[in-house]
Amino acid sequence: EDQVTQSPEALRLQEGESSSLNCSYTVSGLRGLFWYRQDPGKGPEFLFTLYSAGEEKEKERLKATLTKKESFLHITAPKPEDSATYLCAVQARSGGYQKVTFGTGTKLQVIP
Amino acid sequence: NAGVTQTPKFQVLKTGQSMTLQCAQDMNHNSMYWYRQDPGMGLRLIYYSASEGTTDKGEVPNGYNVSRLNKREFSLRLESAAPSQTSVYFCASKGQGAVNGYTFGSGTRLTVV
């Protein structure tokens, strides 16, 4: 069974204090790993797709990396507007079922 | 640039009542999905439609039905609501081809009392 575990559950950072969020996964053949941002009361917003170990993607202060067992979302010099819940999800290569397994998220708070 | 539109945003039902959640996308996406999000659990797939005219069960389909009315619209129906269906419901769509991320709607917060 595919599993996604995100840590920490919550993270509080001072503005400018860089850190990383972790997403550990087990999947029977990775088709893609996704990162989303979710603001309170809104739907998740797509950030990145990573396909294979060693791949990296960047967007503003965010950089996502991927290994065979985990992904990291690095946040460099965060600002208060980066406060949100960040979700990780994986899609397996096998089967016709379009199953994407989501983690429970890391709630990030950036304090001015 | 509406993306995915869900209605209603909030709903309170009594146990046993029925209702339909509406979803429409304007991005010409083939695939559409219904998820529920509960505290402490990841998003879970209820039903999906890979293309117009097809629907399939996801991870938690019991108590729900869906209709893919046309390429734009995908509705979720609760025939006899139960307190266990209290949740936030998200509709999503995805384009064809490579593994793309979903575009989600803003959600429907449903409470069943």
PDB file of C-alpha atoms in Angstrom:
ATOM      1  CA  GLU A   1       0.000   0.000   0.000  1.00  0.00           C
ATOM      2  CA  ASP A   2       1.306   3.456  -0.926  1.00  0.00           C
ATOM      3  CA  GLN A   3       2.124   5.669   2.039  1.00  0.00           C
ATOM      4  CA  VAL A   4       3.126   9.299   2.503  1.00  0.00           C
ATOM      5  CA  THR A   5       4.391  10.699   5.803  1.00  0.00           C
ATOM      6  CA  GLN A   6       5.104  14.389   6.247  1.00  0.00           C
ATOM      7  CA  SER A   7       7.147  15.961   9.002  1.00  0.00           C
ATOM      8  CA  PRO A   8       7.018  18.019  11.025  1.00  0.00           C
ATOM      9  CA  GLU A   9       3.255  18.400  11.470  1.00  0.00           C
ATOM     10  CA  ALA A  10       3.736  22.069  12.256  1.00  0.00           C
ATOM     11  CA  LEU A  11       6.653  24.456  11.891  1.00  0.00           C
ATOM     12  CA  ARG A  12       7.038  27.978  13.161  1.00  0.00           C
ATOM     13  CA  LEU A  13       9.780  30.127  11.630  1.00  0.00           C
ATOM     14  CA  GLN A  14      10.945  33.670  12.017  1.00  0.00           C
ATOM     15  CA  GLU A  15      10.896  35.691   8.832  1.00  0.00           C
ATOM     16  CA  GLY A  16      14.165  35.000   6.999  1.00  0.00           C
ATOM     17  CA  GLU A  17      14.855  31.746   8.864  1.00  0.00           C
ATOM     18  CA  SER A  18      15.359  29.026   6.228  1.00  0.00           C
ATOM     19  CA  SER A  19      14.214  25.469   6.829  1.00  0.00           C
ATOM     20  CA  SER A  20      13.031  22.265   5.132  1.00  0.00           C
ATOM     21  CA  LEU A  21       9.869  20.190   5.146  1.00  0.00           C
ATOM     22  CA  ASN A  22      10.110  16.437   4.718  1.00  0.00           C
ATOM     23  CA  CYS A  23       7.943  13.991   2.780  1.00  0.00           C
ATOM     24  CA  SER A  24       8.796  10.301   3.155  1.00  0.00           C
ATOM     25  CA  TYR A  25       7.040   7.898   0.839  1.00  0.00           C
ATOM     26  CA  THR A  26       6.674   4.251  -0.078  1.00  0.00           C
ATOM     27  CA  VAL A  27       5.160   3.463  -3.431  1.00  0.00           C
ATOM     28  CA  SER A  28       5.302   0.580  -5.855  1.00  0.00           C
ATOM     29  CA  GLY A  29       7.037   2.433  -8.653  1.00  0.00           C
ATOM     30  CA  LEU A  30       6.878   6.213  -8.530  1.00  0.00           C
ATOM     31  CA  ARG A  31       5.103   7.926 -11.385  1.00  0.00           C
ATOM     32  CA  GLY A  32       5.242  11.370  -9.836  1.00  0.00           C
ATOM     33  CA  LEU A  33       5.580  13.209  -6.520  1.00  0.00           C
ATOM     34  CA  PHE A  34       3.600  16.400  -6.082  1.00  0.00           C
ATOM     35  CA  TRP A  35       3.824  19.381  -3.764  1.00  0.00           C
ATOM     36  CA  TYR A  36       0.813  21.597  -3.085  1.00  0.00           C
ATOM     37  CA  ARG A  37       0.221  24.668  -0.968  1.00  0.00           C
ATOM     38  CA  GLN A  38      -3.102  25.045   0.864  1.00  0.00           C
ATOM     39  CA  ASP A  39      -4.276  28.282   2.464  1.00  0.00           C
ATOM     40  CA  PRO A  40      -7.004  28.178   5.147  1.00  0.00           C
ATOM     41  CA  GLY A  41     -10.477  27.758   3.658  1.00  0.00           C
ATOM     42  CA  LYS A  42      -9.139  27.166   0.146  1.00  0.00           C
ATOM     43  CA  GLY A  43      -8.309  24.253  -2.112  1.00  0.00           C
ATOM     44  CA  PRO A  44      -4.732  23.036  -2.581  1.00  0.00           C
ATOM     45  CA  GLU A  45      -2.676  24.921  -5.148  1.00  0.00           C
ATOM     46  CA  PHE A  46      -0.255  22.925  -7.287  1.00  0.00           C
ATOM     47  CA  LEU A  47       3.430  23.804  -6.857  1.00  0.00           C
ATOM     48  CA  PHE A  48       5.685  21.098  -8.348  1.00  0.00           C
ATOM     49  CA  THR A  49       5.857  17.639  -9.865  1.00  0.00           C
ATOM     50  CA  LEU A  50       9.045  15.597  -9.443  1.00  0.00           C
ATOM     51  CA  TYR A  51       9.513  12.430 -11.474  1.00  0.00           C
ATOM     52  CA  SER A  52      12.838  10.822 -10.583  1.00  0.00           C
ATOM     53  CA  ALA A  53      15.525  10.776  -7.915  1.00  0.00           C
ATOM     54  CA  GLY A  54      17.929  13.671  -8.204  1.00  0.00           C
ATOM     55  CA  GLU A  55      15.401  16.015  -9.768  1.00  0.00           C
ATOM     56  CA  GLU A  56      14.974  19.531  -8.380  1.00  0.00           C
ATOM     57  CA  LYS A  57      12.378  22.237  -9.060  1.00  0.00           C
ATOM     58  CA  GLU A  58      12.355  25.854  -7.889  1.00  0.00           C
ATOM     59  CA  LYS A  59       9.776  28.580  -7.565  1.00  0.00           C
ATOM     60  CA  GLU A  60      10.624  31.839  -5.838  1.00  0.00           C
ATOM     61  CA  ARG A  61      11.735  30.924  -2.289  1.00  0.00           C
ATOM     62  CA  LEU A  62      10.771  27.259  -2.643  1.00  0.00           C
ATOM     63  CA  LYS A  63      12.924  24.411  -3.897  1.00  0.00           C
ATOM     64  CA  ALA A  64      11.739  20.797  -4.046  1.00  0.00           C
ATOM     65  CA  THR A  65      14.152  17.865  -4.233  1.00  0.00           C
ATOM     66  CA  LEU A  66      13.598  14.132  -4.604  1.00  0.00           C
ATOM     67  CA  THR A  67      15.419  10.968  -3.552  1.00  0.00           C
ATOM     68  CA  LYS A  68      14.273   7.359  -3.819  1.00  0.00           C
ATOM     69  CA  LYS A  69      12.628   7.489  -0.397  1.00  0.00           C
ATOM     70  CA  GLU A  70      11.807  11.117   0.347  1.00  0.00           C
ATOM     71  CA  SER A  71      11.321  14.619  -0.897  1.00  0.00           C
ATOM     72  CA  PHE A  72      12.254  17.895   0.714  1.00  0.00           C
ATOM     73  CA  LEU A  73      10.672  21.275   0.295  1.00  0.00           C
ATOM     74  CA  HIS A  74      13.337  23.846   1.133  1.00  0.00           C
ATOM     75  CA  ILE A  75      12.137  27.314   2.048  1.00  0.00           C
ATOM     76  CA  THR A  76      14.806  30.010   1.785  1.00  0.00           C
ATOM     77  CA  ALA A  77      14.383  33.274   3.698  1.00  0.00           C
ATOM     78  CA  PRO A  78      10.639  32.779   4.164  1.00  0.00           C
ATOM     79  CA  LYS A  79       8.170  35.655   4.377  1.00  0.00           C
ATOM     80  CA  PRO A  80       4.851  35.788   6.290  1.00  0.00           C
ATOM     81  CA  GLU A  81       2.978  35.206   3.025  1.00  0.00           C
ATOM     82  CA  ASP A  82       4.587  31.764   2.813  1.00  0.00           C
ATOM     83  CA  SER A  83       2.478  30.715   5.797  1.00  0.00           C
ATOM     84  CA  ALA A  84       0.241  27.828   4.660  1.00  0.00           C
ATOM     85  CA  THR A  85      -0.123  24.071   4.859  1.00  0.00           C
ATOM     86  CA  TYR A  86       2.138  22.248   2.416  1.00  0.00           C
ATOM     87  CA  LEU A  87       0.888  18.899   1.099  1.00  0.00           C
ATOM     88  CA  CYS A  88       2.901  16.133  -0.515  1.00  0.00           C
ATOM     89  CA  ALA A  89       1.353  13.426  -2.693  1.00  0.00           C
ATOM     90  CA  VAL A  90       2.560  10.453  -4.743  1.00  0.00           C
ATOM     91  CA  GLN A  91       1.168   8.645  -7.741  1.00  0.00           C
ATOM     92  CA  ALA A  92       2.187   5.063  -8.420  1.00  0.00           C
ATOM     93  CA  ARG A  93       3.219   3.829 -11.832  1.00  0.00           C
ATOM     94  CA  SER A  94       1.200   0.634 -11.730  1.00  0.00           C
ATOM     95  CA  GLY A  95      -2.487  -0.022 -12.256  1.00  0.00           C
ATOM     96  CA  GLY A  96      -5.228   1.778 -14.130  1.00  0.00           C
ATOM     97  CA  TYR A  97      -6.590   3.323 -10.977  1.00  0.00           C
ATOM     98  CA  GLN A  98      -5.757   6.999 -10.916  1.00  0.00           C
ATOM     99  CA  LYS A  99      -4.787   6.869  -7.292  1.00  0.00           C
ATOM    100  CA  VAL A 100      -2.846   9.701  -5.767  1.00  0.00           C
ATOM    101  CA  THR A 101      -1.946   9.266  -2.098  1.00  0.00           C
ATOM    102  CA  PHE A 102      -1.746  12.468  -0.070  1.00  0.00           C
ATOM    103  CA  GLY A 103       0.100  13.156   3.140  1.00  0.00           C
ATOM    104  CA  THR A 104      -1.518  15.049   6.007  1.00  0.00           C
ATOM    105  CA  GLY A 105       0.598  18.129   5.462  1.00  0.00           C
ATOM    106  CA  THR A 106       2.980  20.436   7.301  1.00  0.00           C
ATOM    107  CA  LYS A 107       1.450  23.624   8.658  1.00  0.00           C
ATOM    108  CA  LEU A 108       4.002  26.413   8.278  1.00  0.00           C
ATOM    109  CA  GLN A 109       3.751  29.680  10.155  1.00  0.00           C
ATOM    110  CA  VAL A 110       6.218  32.469   9.362  1.00  0.00           C
ATOM    111  CA  ILE A 111       6.348  35.179  11.991  1.00  0.00           C
ATOM    112  CA  PRO A 112       7.359  38.760  11.044  1.00  0.00           C
TER     113      PRO A 112
ATOM    114  CA  ASN B   1      -9.644  32.512 -15.389  1.00  0.00           C
ATOM    115  CA  ALA B   2     -12.239  30.833 -13.145  1.00  0.00           C
ATOM    116  CA  GLY B   3     -10.537  27.387 -13.071  1.00  0.00           C
ATOM    117  CA  VAL B   4     -12.662  24.988 -10.997  1.00  0.00           C
ATOM    118  CA  THR B   5     -15.900  26.332  -9.495  1.00  0.00           C
ATOM    119  CA  GLN B   6     -17.735  24.523  -6.710  1.00  0.00           C
ATOM    120  CA  THR B   7     -21.151  25.240  -5.250  1.00  0.00           C
ATOM    121  CA  PRO B   8     -22.284  25.601  -2.556  1.00  0.00           C
ATOM    122  CA  LYS B   9     -19.433  26.771  -0.296  1.00  0.00           C
ATOM    123  CA  PHE B  10     -21.204  25.747   2.909  1.00  0.00           C
ATOM    124  CA  GLN B  11     -24.079  23.389   3.664  1.00  0.00           C
ATOM    125  CA  VAL B  12     -25.738  21.962   6.748  1.00  0.00           C
ATOM    126  CA  LEU B  13     -27.851  18.828   6.296  1.00  0.00           C
ATOM    127  CA  LYS B  14     -29.927  16.734   8.621  1.00  0.00           C
ATOM    128  CA  THR B  15     -29.217  13.010   8.755  1.00  0.00           C
ATOM    129  CA  GLY B  16     -31.074  11.305   5.910  1.00  0.00           C
ATOM    130  CA  GLN B  17     -31.364  14.361   3.685  1.00  0.00           C
ATOM    131  CA  SER B  18     -29.959  14.357   0.183  1.00  0.00           C
ATOM    132  CA  MET B  19     -28.000  16.948  -1.739  1.00  0.00           C
ATOM    133  CA  THR B  20     -25.853  17.432  -4.820  1.00  0.00           C
ATOM    134  CA  LEU B  21     -22.517  19.217  -4.876  1.00  0.00           C
ATOM    135  CA  GLN B  22     -21.826  20.918  -8.170  1.00  0.00           C
ATOM    136  CA  CYS B  23     -18.463  21.330  -9.902  1.00  0.00           C
ATOM    137  CA  ALA B  24     -17.533  22.944 -13.206  1.00  0.00           C
ATOM    138  CA  GLN B  25     -14.159  23.574 -14.866  1.00  0.00           C
ATOM    139  CA  ASP B  26     -13.355  25.829 -17.792  1.00  0.00           C
ATOM    140  CA  MET B  27      -9.882  24.517 -18.679  1.00  0.00           C
ATOM    141  CA  ASN B  28     -11.010  21.833 -21.153  1.00  0.00           C
ATOM    142  CA  HIS B  29      -9.594  19.129 -18.867  1.00  0.00           C
ATOM    143  CA  ASN B  30     -10.577  15.531 -19.509  1.00  0.00           C
ATOM    144  CA  SER B  31     -10.240  14.195 -15.954  1.00  0.00           C
ATOM    145  CA  MET B  32     -12.236  15.316 -12.948  1.00  0.00           C
ATOM    146  CA  TYR B  33     -12.176  14.147  -9.335  1.00  0.00           C
ATOM    147  CA  TRP B  34     -14.010  14.404  -6.032  1.00  0.00           C
ATOM    148  CA  TYR B  35     -11.982  14.313  -2.810  1.00  0.00           C
ATOM    149  CA  ARG B  36     -12.861  14.683   0.834  1.00  0.00           C
ATOM    150  CA  GLN B  37     -10.539  16.201   3.430  1.00  0.00           C
ATOM    151  CA  ASP B  38     -10.838  15.350   7.101  1.00  0.00           C
ATOM    152  CA  PRO B  39      -8.679  16.539  10.021  1.00  0.00           C
ATOM    153  CA  GLY B  40      -5.610  14.360  10.527  1.00  0.00           C
ATOM    154  CA  MET B  41      -6.166  12.487   7.272  1.00  0.00           C
ATOM    155  CA  GLY B  42      -4.885  13.151   3.807  1.00  0.00           C
ATOM    156  CA  LEU B  43      -7.188  13.975   0.953  1.00  0.00           C
ATOM    157  CA  ARG B  44      -9.087  10.826  -0.035  1.00  0.00           C
ATOM    158  CA  LEU B  45     -10.526  10.130  -3.474  1.00  0.00           C
ATOM    159  CA  ILE B  46     -14.263   9.457  -3.593  1.00  0.00           C
ATOM    160  CA  TYR B  47     -14.926   9.144  -7.330  1.00  0.00           C
ATOM    161  CA  TYR B  48     -13.230  10.196 -10.509  1.00  0.00           C
ATOM    162  CA  SER B  49     -14.040  10.598 -14.190  1.00  0.00           C
ATOM    163  CA  ALA B  50     -11.160   9.984 -16.572  1.00  0.00           C
ATOM    164  CA  SER B  51     -13.119  11.382 -19.494  1.00  0.00           C
ATOM    165  CA  GLU B  52     -16.596  12.498 -20.452  1.00  0.00           C
ATOM    166  CA  GLY B  53     -19.006   9.578 -20.150  1.00  0.00           C
ATOM    167  CA  THR B  54     -16.958   7.520 -17.684  1.00  0.00           C
ATOM    168  CA  THR B  55     -16.903   7.406 -13.902  1.00  0.00           C
ATOM    169  CA  ASP B  56     -15.074   5.129 -11.458  1.00  0.00           C
ATOM    170  CA  LYS B  57     -14.917   4.540  -7.737  1.00  0.00           C
ATOM    171  CA  GLY B  58     -12.045   5.841  -5.705  1.00  0.00           C
ATOM    172  CA  GLU B  59     -10.889   4.991  -2.230  1.00  0.00           C
ATOM    173  CA  VAL B  60     -14.048   5.924  -0.267  1.00  0.00           C
ATOM    174  CA  PRO B  61     -17.106   5.750  -2.580  1.00  0.00           C
ATOM    175  CA  ASN B  62     -19.722   4.345  -0.186  1.00  0.00           C
ATOM    176  CA  GLY B  63     -22.694   6.661   0.317  1.00  0.00           C
ATOM    177  CA  TYR B  64     -21.949   8.752  -2.774  1.00  0.00           C
ATOM    178  CA  ASN B  65     -22.885   8.836  -6.440  1.00  0.00           C
ATOM    179  CA  VAL B  66     -21.523  10.955  -9.267  1.00  0.00           C
ATOM    180  CA  SER B  67     -22.566  12.215 -12.683  1.00  0.00           C
ATOM    181  CA  ARG B  68     -20.286  13.501 -15.426  1.00  0.00           C
ATOM    182  CA  LEU B  69     -22.864  15.699 -17.083  1.00  0.00           C
ATOM    183  CA  ASN B  70     -20.544  16.890 -19.872  1.00  0.00           C
ATOM    184  CA  LYS B  71     -16.854  17.679 -20.232  1.00  0.00           C
ATOM    185  CA  ARG B  72     -17.146  20.702 -17.942  1.00  0.00           C
ATOM    186  CA  GLU B  73     -19.372  19.448 -15.132  1.00  0.00           C
ATOM    187  CA  PHE B  74     -18.994  16.684 -12.530  1.00  0.00           C
ATOM    188  CA  SER B  75     -21.489  16.458  -9.673  1.00  0.00           C
ATOM    189  CA  LEU B  76     -21.394  14.518  -6.403  1.00  0.00           C
ATOM    190  CA  ARG B  77     -24.618  13.325  -4.790  1.00  0.00           C
ATOM    191  CA  LEU B  78     -25.261  12.248  -1.228  1.00  0.00           C
ATOM    192  CA  GLU B  79     -28.493  10.235  -1.300  1.00  0.00           C
ATOM    193  CA  SER B  80     -28.971   9.879   2.452  1.00  0.00           C
ATOM    194  CA  ALA B  81     -26.505  11.976   4.412  1.00  0.00           C
ATOM    195  CA  ALA B  82     -24.841  10.572   7.531  1.00  0.00           C
ATOM    196  CA  PRO B  83     -22.790  12.368  10.223  1.00  0.00           C
ATOM    197  CA  SER B  84     -19.707  10.456   8.968  1.00  0.00           C
ATOM    198  CA  GLN B  85     -19.995  12.446   5.742  1.00  0.00           C
ATOM    199  CA  THR B  86     -19.272  15.696   7.577  1.00  0.00           C
ATOM    200  CA  SER B  87     -16.173  16.897   5.760  1.00  0.00           C
ATOM    201  CA  VAL B  88     -14.732  19.386   3.324  1.00  0.00           C
ATOM    202  CA  TYR B  89     -15.262  18.278  -0.259  1.00  0.00           C
ATOM    203  CA  PHE B  90     -12.977  19.305  -3.093  1.00  0.00           C
ATOM    204  CA  CYS B  91     -13.482  18.946  -6.788  1.00  0.00           C
ATOM    205  CA  ALA B  92     -10.380  18.844  -8.971  1.00  0.00           C
ATOM    206  CA  SER B  93      -9.495  18.531 -12.629  1.00  0.00           C
ATOM    207  CA  LYS B  94      -6.365  17.543 -14.526  1.00  0.00           C
ATOM    208  CA  GLY B  95      -5.167  17.949 -18.070  1.00  0.00           C
ATOM    209  CA  GLN B  96      -4.294  15.150 -20.461  1.00  0.00           C
ATOM    210  CA  GLY B  97      -0.901  13.586 -20.915  1.00  0.00           C
ATOM    211  CA  ALA B  98       2.019  13.651 -18.517  1.00  0.00           C
ATOM    212  CA  VAL B  99       1.605  13.603 -14.783  1.00  0.00           C
ATOM    213  CA  ASN B 100       0.187  17.034 -14.109  1.00  0.00           C
ATOM    214  CA  GLY B 101      -0.923  18.445 -10.854  1.00  0.00           C
ATOM    215  CA  TYR B 102      -4.572  18.863 -10.097  1.00  0.00           C
ATOM    216  CA  THR B 103      -6.404  22.164 -10.199  1.00  0.00           C
ATOM    217  CA  PHE B 104      -8.664  22.225  -7.148  1.00  0.00           C
ATOM    218  CA  GLY B 105     -11.831  24.152  -6.439  1.00  0.00           C
ATOM    219  CA  SER B 106     -12.233  26.146  -3.245  1.00  0.00           C
ATOM    220  CA  GLY B 107     -14.239  23.414  -1.512  1.00  0.00           C
ATOM    221  CA  THR B 108     -17.633  22.767   0.059  1.00  0.00           C
ATOM    222  CA  ARG B 109     -17.779  22.552   3.832  1.00  0.00           C
ATOM    223  CA  LEU B 110     -20.561  20.084   4.660  1.00  0.00           C
ATOM    224  CA  THR B 111     -21.928  19.435   8.133  1.00  0.00           C
ATOM    225  CA  VAL B 112     -24.417  16.618   8.726  1.00  0.00           C
ATOM    226  CA  VAL B 113     -26.280  16.844  12.034  1.00  0.00           C
TER     227      VAL B 113
END
